[in-house]
Coordinates of N, CA and C in Angstrom, one line a residue:
M3 N -88.4 40.6 58.2 CA -88.5 40.1 56.8 C -88.7 41.2 55.8
A4 N -88.1 41.1 54.7 CA -88.2 42.2 53.7 C -88.3 41.6 52.3
I5 N -89.1 42.2 51.5 CA -89.2 41.9 50.1 C -88.5 43.0 49.4
I6 N -87.5 42.6 48.6 CA -86.7 43.5 47.8 C -87.2 43.6 46.4
V7 N -87.4 44.7 45.8 CA -87.9 44.9 44.4 C -86.7 45.2 43.5
N8 N -86.4 44.3 42.6 CA -85.3 44.5 41.7 C -85.7 44.9 40.3
L9 N -86.8 45.6 40.2 CA -87.4 46.0 38.9 C -86.4 46.9 38.2
D10 N -85.7 47.8 38.9 CA -84.8 48.7 38.2 C -83.6 47.9 37.6
V11 N -83.2 46.8 38.2 CA -82.2 45.9 37.6 C -82.7 45.3 36.3
M12 N -83.9 44.8 36.4 CA -84.4 44.2 35.1 C -84.6 45.2 34.0
L13 N -85.0 46.4 34.4 CA -85.2 47.4 33.3 C -83.8 47.7 32.7
A14 N -82.8 47.8 33.5 CA -81.5 48.0 33.0 C -81.0 46.9 32.1
K15 N -81.2 45.6 32.6 CA -80.8 44.5 31.8 C -81.5 44.4 30.4
R16 N -82.7 44.8 30.4 CA -83.5 44.7 29.2 C -83.4 46.0 28.4
K17 N -82.7 47.0 28.9 CA -82.6 48.3 28.3 C -84.0 48.9 27.9
V18 N -84.8 48.9 28.9 CA -86.2 49.5 28.8 C -86.3 50.6 29.8
S19 N -86.9 51.7 29.3 CA -87.1 52.8 30.2 C -88.4 52.6 31.1
S20 N -88.4 53.3 32.2 CA -89.6 53.2 33.1 C -90.8 53.8 32.3
K21 N -90.6 54.8 31.6 CA -91.7 55.4 30.8 C -92.3 54.5 29.8
S22 N -91.4 53.8 29.1 CA -91.8 52.8 28.1 C -92.6 51.6 28.7
L23 N -92.0 51.1 29.8 CA -92.7 50.0 30.5 C -94.1 50.4 31.0
A24 N -94.1 51.6 31.7 CA -95.4 52.0 32.2 C -96.5 52.1 31.1
A25 N -96.1 52.7 30.0 CA -97.0 52.8 28.8 C -97.4 51.4 28.3
Q26 N -96.5 50.5 28.3 CA -96.7 49.2 27.7 C -97.7 48.4 28.6
I27 N -97.6 48.5 29.9 CA -98.4 47.7 30.8 C -99.6 48.4 31.3
G28 N -99.7 49.7 31.0 CA -100.9 50.5 31.3 C -101.0 51.0 32.7
I29 N -99.9 51.4 33.3 CA -100.0 52.0 34.6 C -99.2 53.4 34.5
T30 N -99.4 54.2 35.5 CA -98.7 55.5 35.5 C -97.3 55.4 35.8
E31 N -96.5 56.3 35.3 CA -95.0 56.3 35.7 C -94.9 56.5 37.2
A32 N -95.7 57.2 37.8 CA -95.7 57.5 39.3 C -95.9 56.2 40.0
N33 N -96.9 55.4 39.6 CA -97.1 54.1 40.3 C -95.9 53.1 40.0
L34 N -95.4 53.1 38.8 CA -94.2 52.3 38.5 C -93.0 52.7 39.4
S35 N -92.9 54.0 39.6 CA -91.8 54.5 40.4 C -91.9 54.0 41.8
L36 N -93.1 54.1 42.3 CA -93.4 53.6 43.7 C -93.1 52.1 43.8
L37 N -93.5 51.4 42.8 CA -93.2 49.9 42.8 C -91.7 49.7 42.8
K38 N -91.0 50.4 41.9 CA -89.5 50.2 41.8 C -88.8 50.5 43.1
R39 N -89.3 51.5 43.9 CA -88.7 51.9 45.2 C -89.2 51.0 46.3
G40 N -90.1 50.1 46.1 CA -90.6 49.3 47.1 C -91.5 50.0 48.1
K41 N -92.1 51.1 47.6 CA -93.0 51.9 48.5 C -94.5 51.5 48.4
V42 N -94.8 50.3 48.0 CA -96.1 49.9 47.9 C -96.4 48.7 48.9
K43 N -97.6 48.6 49.3 CA -98.0 47.5 50.2 C -98.2 46.2 49.5
G44 N -98.5 46.3 48.2 CA -98.8 45.1 47.4 C -98.8 45.4 45.9
V45 N -98.9 44.3 45.2 CA -98.9 44.5 43.7 C -99.9 43.4 43.2
R46 N -100.7 43.8 42.3 CA -101.7 42.9 41.7 C -101.0 41.9 40.8
F47 N -101.5 40.7 40.8 CA -100.9 39.6 40.0 C -101.0 40.0 38.5
D48 N -102.0 40.6 38.1 CA -102.1 41.0 36.7 C -101.1 42.0 36.3
T49 N -100.8 42.9 37.2 CA -99.7 43.9 37.0 C -98.4 43.2 36.9
L50 N -98.1 42.3 37.9 CA -96.9 41.6 37.9 C -96.7 40.7 36.6
A51 N -97.8 40.1 36.2 CA -97.8 39.3 35.0 C -97.5 40.2 33.8
A52 N -98.0 41.4 33.7 CA -97.8 42.3 32.6 C -96.3 42.7 32.6
I53 N -95.8 43.0 33.7 CA -94.4 43.4 33.8 C -93.5 42.2 33.4
C54 N -93.8 41.0 33.8 CA -93.0 39.8 33.4 C -93.1 39.6 31.9
E55 N -94.3 39.7 31.4 CA -94.4 39.5 30.0 C -93.6 40.6 29.2
A56 N -93.7 41.8 29.6 CA -93.0 42.9 28.9 C -91.5 42.8 29.0
L57 N -91.0 42.3 30.1 CA -89.6 42.2 30.3 C -89.0 40.8 30.1
E58 N -89.9 39.9 29.7 CA -89.6 38.5 29.4 C -88.7 38.0 30.6
C59 N -89.4 38.0 31.8 CA -88.7 37.5 33.0 C -89.7 36.8 33.8
Q60 N -89.2 36.3 35.0 CA -90.1 35.6 35.9 C -90.3 36.5 37.2
P61 N -91.4 36.3 37.9 CA -91.6 37.1 39.1 C -90.4 37.1 40.1
G62 N -89.7 36.0 40.2 CA -88.5 35.9 41.0 C -87.3 36.8 40.6
D63 N -87.4 37.2 39.3 CA -86.3 38.1 38.8 C -86.6 39.5 39.3
I64 N -87.8 39.8 39.7 CA -88.2 41.1 40.1 C -88.3 41.2 41.6
L65 N -88.8 40.2 42.3 CA -89.0 40.2 43.7 C -88.1 39.2 44.4
E66 N -87.5 39.7 45.5 CA -86.5 38.8 46.3 C -86.9 38.9 47.8
F67 N -86.8 37.8 48.4 CA -87.0 37.8 49.9 C -85.7 37.7 50.6
K68 N -85.6 38.6 51.6 CA -84.4 38.7 52.5 C -84.9 38.6 53.9
P69 N -84.5 37.5 54.6 CA -85.0 37.5 56.0 C -84.2 38.5 56.9
D70 N -84.9 38.8 58.0 CA -84.2 39.7 58.9 C -83.0 39.0 59.5
E71 N -82.0 39.8 59.8 CA -80.8 39.2 60.4 C -80.8 39.3 61.9

């Protein structure tokens, strides 16, 4: 089972830079980069909510579940 992070897709759709989003939601660019690459074990709901608010999207627009084949 895998959770796919589509944050880079949403950033492109909204024409928002990673640097701008990181500053807006109050996390470091390094942590945002780790999240974008799916290299984190978890994400806080308040961080996810801040991302969704900033990008005007839903959590399902950012996170996707793909079962193992």
